[in-house]
Tab-separated table of C-alpha atoms and ligand atoms in Angstrom:
chain	number	residue	atom	x	y	z
A	1	MET	CA	24.577	9.582	3.188
A	2	PRO	CA	21.972	10.420	0.530
A	3	GLU	CA	19.777	13.295	1.594
A	4	SER	CA	16.514	11.523	0.740
A	5	SER	CA	17.177	8.686	3.167
A	6	ALA	CA	18.522	10.897	5.917
A	7	PRO	CA	15.350	11.446	7.998
A	8	ALA	CA	14.670	7.749	8.623
A	9	GLN	CA	18.306	6.843	9.230
A	10	GLN	CA	18.879	9.622	11.708
A	11	ILE	CA	16.373	8.407	14.263
A	12	TRP	CA	18.172	8.457	17.580
A	13	GLU	CA	15.875	8.266	20.562
A	14	GLU	CA	14.458	5.989	23.219
A	15	ARG	CA	11.034	4.416	22.697
A	16	TRP	CA	8.877	2.959	25.455
A	17	HIS	CA	7.790	-0.657	24.990
A	18	PRO	CA	4.335	-0.596	26.609
A	19	LEU	CA	3.952	-4.390	26.724
A	20	ARG	CA	7.348	-5.091	28.279
A	21	GLU	CA	7.356	-1.812	30.200
A	22	GLU	CA	10.946	-1.032	29.326
A	23	TRP	CA	12.897	1.405	27.149
A	24	ILE	CA	14.342	0.512	23.736
A	25	ILE	CA	17.263	2.588	22.457
A	26	VAL	CA	16.683	3.272	18.755
A	27	ALA	CA	20.039	4.298	17.327
A	28	ALA	CA	19.362	3.985	13.629
A	29	HIS	CA	22.018	6.546	12.786
A	30	ARG	CA	24.576	3.834	13.561
A	31	GLN	CA	23.371	1.393	10.944
A	32	SER	CA	26.078	2.227	8.447
A	33	ARG	CA	28.859	1.870	10.988
A	34	PRO	CA	31.726	-0.406	9.944
A	35	TRP	CA	30.783	-4.030	10.462
A	36	ILE	CA	33.209	-6.904	10.456
A	37	GLY	CA	31.003	-9.383	12.311
A	38	GLU	CA	30.018	-12.833	11.229
A	39	ASN	CA	27.889	-13.345	8.158
A	40	VAL	CA	25.523	-16.265	7.904
A	41	ARG	CA	24.803	-18.053	4.679
A	42	ALA	CA	21.405	-17.805	3.065
A	43	ALA	CA	19.242	-20.884	3.478
A	44	VAL	CA	19.213	-23.245	0.543
A	45	HIS	CA	15.738	-23.279	-0.906
A	46	ASP	CA	15.319	-26.340	-3.081
A	47	ALA	CA	14.435	-29.086	-0.594
A	48	PRO	CA	12.615	-32.132	-2.002
A	49	ALA	CA	8.938	-32.730	-1.147
A	50	TYR	CA	9.826	-35.949	0.712
A	51	VAL	CA	13.023	-36.913	2.542
A	52	PRO	CA	13.444	-40.596	3.536
A	53	ASP	CA	15.304	-39.914	6.810
A	54	CYS	CA	13.248	-36.890	7.933
A	55	TYR	CA	11.532	-37.623	11.255
A	56	LEU	CA	8.603	-35.398	10.268
A	57	CYS	CA	7.806	-36.716	6.795
A	58	PRO	CA	4.791	-39.073	6.537
A	59	GLY	CA	5.409	-42.796	7.024
A	60	ASN	CA	8.909	-42.323	8.456
A	61	ALA	CA	10.196	-43.770	11.738
A	62	ARG	CA	11.171	-41.399	14.545
A	63	VAL	CA	13.972	-41.772	17.094
A	64	SER	CA	11.496	-43.105	19.681
A	65	GLY	CA	10.669	-45.994	17.358
A	66	ALA	CA	7.211	-44.546	16.653
A	67	LYS	CA	6.242	-44.320	13.003
A	68	ASN	CA	4.472	-41.318	11.493
A	69	PRO	CA	1.169	-42.162	9.816
A	70	SER	CA	0.682	-41.320	6.149
A	71	TYR	CA	-0.884	-38.033	7.210
A	72	THR	CA	-2.246	-35.557	4.691
A	73	GLY	CA	-2.838	-32.354	6.704
A	74	VAL	CA	-1.458	-31.049	10.000
A	75	TYR	CA	0.076	-33.746	12.237
A	76	VAL	CA	0.684	-33.383	15.998
A	77	PHE	CA	2.704	-35.791	18.141
A	78	ASP	CA	4.419	-35.853	21.541
A	79	ASN	CA	8.016	-34.621	21.278
A	80	ASP	CA	10.516	-37.499	21.335
A	81	HIS	CA	12.952	-35.242	23.226
A	82	PRO	CA	10.595	-33.398	25.593
A	83	CYS	CA	11.877	-30.558	27.789
A	84	VAL	CA	8.943	-31.113	30.139
A	85	GLY	CA	6.887	-34.250	30.623
A	86	HIS	CA	5.457	-36.904	32.885
A	87	ALA	CA	8.625	-38.970	32.442
A	88	SER	CA	10.621	-36.357	34.381
A	89	PRO	CA	11.717	-37.427	37.908
A	90	ALA	CA	8.718	-37.082	40.236
A	91	SER	CA	10.906	-36.066	43.182
A	92	PRO	CA	13.981	-34.104	42.115
A	93	GLY	CA	16.891	-33.943	44.530
A	94	PRO	CA	16.726	-31.462	47.428
A	95	ALA	CA	17.798	-27.842	46.862
A	96	PRO	CA	19.560	-26.105	49.749
A	97	ALA	CA	18.120	-22.706	50.821
A	98	PRO	CA	17.730	-20.189	49.238
A	99	TYR	CA	17.336	-22.410	46.177
A	100	ALA	CA	14.179	-24.149	45.002
A	101	VAL	CA	13.598	-27.115	42.721
A	102	ARG	CA	10.601	-29.010	41.425
A	103	ARG	CA	9.469	-31.487	38.841
A	104	ALA	CA	9.716	-30.496	35.125
A	105	ASP	CA	6.117	-31.481	34.461
A	106	GLY	CA	4.003	-30.645	31.435
A	107	VAL	CA	3.546	-31.710	27.819
A	108	ALA	CA	5.827	-31.051	24.832
A	109	ARG	CA	4.491	-31.629	21.342
A	110	VAL	CA	5.526	-31.086	17.738
A	111	ILE	CA	3.161	-29.727	15.073
A	112	SER	CA	4.087	-30.742	11.536
A	113	TYR	CA	2.378	-28.151	9.354
A	114	THR	CA	2.102	-30.312	6.250
A	115	PRO	CA	3.361	-33.618	4.819
A	116	ARG	CA	5.367	-31.558	2.305
A	117	HIS	CA	9.006	-31.290	3.412
A	118	ASP	CA	9.681	-28.391	1.041
A	119	LEU	CA	7.006	-25.897	2.108
A	120	THR	CA	7.005	-23.023	4.597
A	121	LEU	CA	4.132	-20.847	5.848
A	122	ALA	CA	4.939	-18.469	2.997
A	123	ARG	CA	4.470	-21.249	0.435
A	124	MET	CA	1.250	-22.664	1.891
A	125	THR	CA	-2.244	-21.442	1.014
A	126	SER	CA	-4.126	-19.380	3.578
A	127	SER	CA	-6.616	-22.239	3.961
A	128	GLU	CA	-3.727	-24.599	4.744
A	129	ILE	CA	-2.510	-22.061	7.303
A	130	THR	CA	-6.049	-21.882	8.734
A	131	ALA	CA	-5.735	-25.611	9.475
A	132	ILE	CA	-2.614	-24.799	11.527
A	133	VAL	CA	-4.453	-22.024	13.400
A	134	ASP	CA	-7.264	-24.517	14.077
A	135	THR	CA	-4.671	-26.934	15.486
A	136	TRP	CA	-3.348	-24.177	17.788
A	137	ARG	CA	-6.934	-23.572	18.933
A	138	ARG	CA	-7.571	-27.251	19.669
A	139	GLU	CA	-4.224	-27.885	21.388
A	140	THR	CA	-4.563	-24.770	23.551
A	141	ARG	CA	-8.050	-25.832	24.588
A	142	ASP	CA	-7.117	-29.477	25.282
A	143	LEU	CA	-3.743	-28.964	26.958
A	144	GLY	CA	-4.924	-25.855	28.815
A	145	ALA	CA	-7.697	-27.938	30.412
A	146	ARG	CA	-5.159	-30.229	32.096
A	147	PRO	CA	-4.772	-29.495	35.807
A	148	GLU	CA	-0.950	-29.557	35.704
A	149	VAL	CA	-0.761	-27.084	32.784
A	150	LYS	CA	-0.576	-23.373	33.665
A	151	GLN	CA	0.203	-22.008	30.187
A	152	VAL	CA	0.431	-23.246	26.609
A	153	LEU	CA	3.421	-21.801	24.771
A	154	ILE	CA	3.218	-22.382	21.013
A	155	PHE	CA	6.037	-21.244	18.739
A	156	GLU	CA	7.912	-21.836	15.515
A	157	ASN	CA	11.666	-21.561	15.114
A	158	LYS	CA	12.492	-21.171	11.430
A	159	GLY	CA	15.912	-21.280	9.819
A	160	ASP	CA	19.439	-22.527	10.460
A	161	VAL	CA	20.360	-19.271	12.196
A	162	VAL	CA	17.876	-19.932	14.997
A	163	GLY	CA	19.146	-23.478	15.373
A	164	VAL	CA	16.617	-25.462	13.343
A	165	SER	CA	18.343	-28.483	11.871
A	166	ASN	CA	15.284	-29.879	10.101
A	167	PRO	CA	13.672	-27.605	7.487
A	168	HIS	CA	10.430	-29.631	7.436
A	169	PRO	CA	7.858	-26.947	8.356
A	170	HIS	CA	6.860	-27.392	11.974
A	171	GLY	CA	6.159	-25.657	15.244
A	172	GLN	CA	6.276	-26.756	18.860
A	173	ILE	CA	4.118	-26.688	21.964
A	174	TYR	CA	5.411	-26.400	25.518
A	175	ALA	CA	2.479	-26.786	27.906
A	176	THR	CA	4.101	-26.098	31.248
A	177	ASN	CA	3.404	-26.170	34.987
A	178	PHE	CA	4.567	-22.532	35.207
A	179	THR	CA	3.779	-19.308	33.313
A	180	TRP	CA	6.346	-17.721	30.994
A	181	LYS	CA	8.044	-14.482	31.967
A	182	THR	CA	7.250	-12.557	28.767
A	183	PHE	CA	3.534	-13.175	29.090
A	184	ASP	CA	3.576	-12.469	32.850
A	185	THR	CA	5.053	-9.055	32.046
A	186	GLU	CA	2.478	-8.436	29.314
A	187	LEU	CA	-0.402	-9.511	31.523
A	188	GLU	CA	0.698	-7.080	34.214
A	189	ALA	CA	1.041	-4.302	31.606
A	190	PHE	CA	-2.443	-4.999	30.212
A	191	ARG	CA	-3.916	-4.942	33.725
A	192	ARG	CA	-2.073	-1.833	34.869
A	193	TYR	CA	-3.111	0.052	31.730
A	194	ALA	CA	-6.755	-0.938	32.229
A	195	ARG	CA	-6.599	0.194	35.873
A	196	ASP	CA	-4.824	3.467	35.116
A	197	THR	CA	-6.668	4.559	31.975
A	198	GLY	CA	-9.855	2.523	31.824
A	199	GLY	CA	-8.785	1.593	28.281
A	200	ALA	CA	-7.373	-1.493	26.599
A	201	LEU	CA	-3.649	-1.310	25.834
A	202	PHE	CA	-3.588	-3.404	22.682
A	203	ASP	CA	-6.677	-1.633	21.298
A	204	ASP	CA	-4.818	1.629	21.789
A	205	ILE	CA	-1.669	0.213	20.142
A	206	ILE	CA	-3.752	-0.796	17.112
A	207	ALA	CA	-5.350	2.668	17.082
A	208	ALA	CA	-1.922	4.329	17.234
A	209	GLU	CA	-0.628	2.162	14.375
A	210	HIS	CA	-3.734	3.089	12.368
A	211	GLN	CA	-3.248	6.744	13.101
A	212	ASP	CA	0.353	6.669	11.879
A	213	GLY	CA	-0.192	4.116	9.119
A	214	ARG	CA	3.449	3.825	8.052
A	215	ARG	CA	4.103	0.552	9.852
A	216	VAL	CA	0.919	-1.364	8.935
A	217	LEU	CA	1.577	-4.297	6.575
A	218	TYR	CA	-1.786	-6.010	6.388
A	219	GLU	CA	-5.325	-5.393	7.561
A	220	ASP	CA	-8.745	-6.872	7.006
A	221	GLU	CA	-12.003	-7.015	8.955
A	222	HIS	CA	-10.658	-9.202	11.780
A	223	ALA	CA	-6.853	-9.081	11.759
A	224	ILE	CA	-3.965	-6.636	11.488
A	225	ALA	CA	-0.185	-6.970	10.994
A	226	PHE	CA	2.325	-4.215	11.723
A	227	VAL	CA	5.893	-3.412	12.702
A	228	PRO	CA	5.386	-2.025	16.205
A	229	TYR	CA	6.590	1.502	16.981
A	230	PHE	CA	8.712	-0.023	19.757
A	231	ALA	CA	10.184	-2.915	17.694
A	232	ARG	CA	13.284	-4.438	19.271
A	233	TYR	CA	14.394	-6.449	16.234
A	234	ALA	CA	14.707	-5.167	12.673
A	235	TYR	CA	11.673	-6.503	10.777
A	236	GLU	CA	9.820	-7.440	13.990
A	237	VAL	CA	6.110	-7.848	13.213
A	238	TYR	CA	2.989	-8.336	15.322
A	239	VAL	CA	0.012	-10.200	13.870
A	240	ALA	CA	-3.150	-9.842	15.940
A	241	PRO	CA	-6.876	-10.337	15.906
A	242	LYS	CA	-8.612	-6.995	16.317
A	243	ARG	CA	-10.958	-8.391	18.951
A	244	ARG	CA	-9.396	-8.898	22.361
A	245	VAL	CA	-9.326	-12.588	23.277
A	246	PRO	CA	-6.935	-14.137	25.834
A	247	HIS	CA	-6.190	-17.296	23.831
A	248	VAL	CA	-6.058	-18.388	20.207
A	249	ALA	CA	-8.717	-20.932	21.186
A	250	SER	CA	-11.223	-18.102	21.668
A	251	LEU	CA	-11.095	-16.960	18.036
A	252	SER	CA	-14.119	-17.455	15.807
A	253	ASP	CA	-13.697	-19.352	12.533
A	254	ALA	CA	-13.781	-16.084	10.597
A	255	GLU	CA	-11.115	-14.577	12.864
A	256	ALA	CA	-8.923	-17.681	12.463
A	257	GLU	CA	-9.176	-17.360	8.674
A	258	SER	CA	-8.231	-13.687	8.831
A	259	LEU	CA	-5.279	-14.474	11.067
A	260	ALA	CA	-4.123	-17.104	8.561
A	261	ARG	CA	-4.337	-14.592	5.703
A	262	ALA	CA	-2.288	-12.113	7.709
A	263	LEU	CA	0.341	-14.781	8.496
A	264	LYS	CA	0.543	-15.665	4.812
A	265	ASP	CA	0.931	-12.016	3.830
A	266	VAL	CA	3.704	-11.324	6.353
A	267	THR	CA	5.731	-14.469	5.614
A	268	VAL	CA	5.526	-13.837	1.853
A	269	ARG	CA	6.794	-10.266	2.330
A	270	TYR	CA	9.624	-11.616	4.475
A	271	ASP	CA	10.739	-14.100	1.783
A	272	ASN	CA	10.404	-11.510	-0.960
A	273	LEU	CA	12.602	-9.036	0.907
A	274	TRP	CA	15.902	-10.749	0.108
A	275	LYS	CA	14.610	-13.514	-2.190
A	276	GLN	CA	15.422	-16.122	0.422
A	277	SER	CA	13.570	-18.170	3.002
A	278	PHE	CA	13.419	-15.679	5.878
A	279	PRO	CA	14.311	-16.959	9.376
A	280	TYR	CA	12.386	-16.026	12.494
A	281	VAL	CA	11.216	-17.037	15.952
A	282	MET	CA	7.409	-16.831	16.102
A	283	PRO	CA	5.740	-17.184	19.521
A	284	LEU	CA	2.013	-17.020	20.198
A	285	HIS	CA	1.427	-14.639	23.118
A	286	GLN	CA	-1.332	-16.224	25.174
A	287	ALA	CA	-2.730	-15.778	28.687
A	288	PRO	CA	-2.323	-18.517	31.297
A	289	THR	CA	-4.754	-21.456	31.322
A	290	ASP	CA	-5.059	-21.908	35.084
A	291	GLY	CA	-8.683	-20.839	35.311
A	292	GLY	CA	-7.989	-17.198	36.242
A	293	ASN	CA	-9.684	-14.166	34.715
A	294	TYR	CA	-7.568	-12.947	31.807
A	295	ASP	CA	-10.058	-10.699	30.028
A	296	ASP	CA	-7.457	-7.907	29.872
A	297	PHE	CA	-4.989	-10.032	27.862
A	298	HIS	CA	-4.955	-9.533	24.073
A	299	PHE	CA	-3.674	-12.625	22.265
A	300	PHE	CA	-1.251	-11.917	19.406
A	301	ILE	CA	1.597	-13.479	17.416
A	302	GLY	CA	5.084	-11.984	17.326
A	303	PHE	CA	7.669	-12.485	14.590
A	304	LEU	CA	11.224	-11.987	15.865
A	305	PRO	CA	13.689	-12.215	12.955
A	306	PRO	CA	17.370	-12.647	13.899
A	307	LEU	CA	18.748	-11.027	10.729
A	308	ARG	CA	19.187	-7.282	10.380
A	309	ARG	CA	20.593	-7.424	6.875
A	310	PRO	CA	20.893	-10.266	4.380
A	311	GLU	CA	23.239	-12.777	6.004
A	312	THR	CA	23.996	-10.509	8.980
A	313	LEU	CA	22.832	-11.532	12.441
A	314	LYS	CA	21.625	-9.169	15.126
A	315	TYR	CA	23.856	-10.072	18.054
A	316	LEU	CA	22.544	-9.854	21.563
A	317	ALA	CA	25.326	-8.567	23.763
A	318	GLY	CA	25.989	-6.017	26.517
A	319	PRO	CA	22.723	-4.049	26.341
A	320	GLU	CA	20.442	-7.033	25.692
A	321	ILE	CA	22.012	-9.944	27.569
A	322	GLY	CA	23.910	-7.811	30.055
A	323	GLY	CA	21.495	-4.982	30.752
A	324	GLY	CA	18.241	-6.598	29.680
A	325	ASN	CA	17.067	-3.796	27.359
A	326	PHE	CA	17.404	-3.666	23.592
A	327	LEU	CA	19.538	-1.449	21.426
A	328	SER	CA	18.056	-1.294	17.917
A	329	ASP	CA	20.246	-0.161	15.028
A	330	THR	CA	17.289	0.283	12.690
A	331	SER	CA	14.242	2.479	12.541
A	332	PRO	CA	10.895	0.637	12.635
A	333	GLU	CA	9.491	3.051	10.004
A	334	GLU	CA	12.297	2.279	7.568
A	335	LYS	CA	12.013	-1.494	8.040
A	336	ALA	CA	8.217	-1.337	7.697
A	337	ALA	CA	8.607	0.634	4.462
A	338	GLU	CA	10.862	-2.102	3.076
A	339	LEU	CA	8.269	-4.771	3.918
A	340	ARG	CA	5.358	-2.679	2.618
A	341	ALA	CA	7.175	-2.316	-0.702
A	342	GLN	CA	7.216	-6.106	-1.211
A	343	SER	CA	4.709	-8.000	-3.308
A	344	SER	CA	2.161	-10.152	-1.484
A	345	VAL	CA	2.809	-12.863	-4.107
A	346	HIS	CA	5.788	-15.091	-3.275
A	347	TYR	CA	8.758	-14.616	-5.603
A	348	GLY	CA	8.931	-18.396	-6.092
A	349	GLU	CA	5.403	-18.387	-7.464
A	350	THR	CA	6.019	-15.533	-9.856
A	351	GLU	CA	9.290	-17.078	-11.063
A	352	ARG	CA	7.739	-20.486	-11.582
A	353	ALA	CA	4.361	-19.648	-13.059
A	354	GLY	CA	4.552	-16.037	-14.161
A	355	SER	CA	2.616	-13.189	-12.636
A	356	GLY	CA	-0.929	-13.881	-11.581
A	357	ALA	CA	-0.215	-17.316	-10.129
A	358	VAL	CA	-1.287	-17.052	-6.524
A	359	ARG	CA	-1.086	-20.163	-4.395
B	1	ZN	ZN1	10.267	-33.920	6.142
């Protein structure tokens, strides 16, 4: 092992995840251990701008028989294969004690980011991404106002390795009649921290990231992006407004624009890392929408990338699936340094138009 890289690679400790209130084992000294696991192929990049049988491209028919309009910006529609919805059986069969069952009510929608089949967040302009953030704001407000909806989960799955069969850039909305476990845990952590310290947990996380500085990828007046100290996945990144708001809907226009710039910056760094379209799961962490007081909750966006090296998946196994805590083979400081070293101009832009061409 080269001496210069030794300090980062030798991190072997347990770090507390203050939002999940659990320990993460960081065993970065193991990263060079022999690996004969499965490799995944890099995503093919050169999709056409329009695909005749894509159910998301403008003007095309979907499986439900509905036809997409010739849309020009962001396009939202009800999912043709909803996991929750009003079409679910109103009275599910009885569940014997101690079991419980109820209707799978709610709303599931799809957000097509753009009519262009061949783009990704990293290849869109920050003003195009602002239009997506504005859609998140509107959908959260509208769906959250429905009496049957307790929480609006918005997310993007990107890449074959997280099971996305259609590369047309899109996200999804699950507006459900229950609240999601991850955000329940975070809400409780935010509240406990406020009770115990009188402070705001996410404000203090941002302050700690500032203080250290090594893991910060992007910052402007309203938004910040960083690899958290307690990252569970290699290349995990949080993108957050600096002001504490419980929902994306509460952002100002200026904050939404900053958030879009941060999302652009992070996704470009991701693609530049291995010169390939970088896969991730990207949930918006939002408070419930059931009318309660959620002033302690700090809305943010998490990027959870499944790859730990080019074409090598992070497998969830005994510690994660079995025990419920994460074992990380990489040091957050080292992964942040790799991302910080990347250009904020997409490699596809520099290859196509020469340096200085910024979309
Ligand atoms: Zn398409």
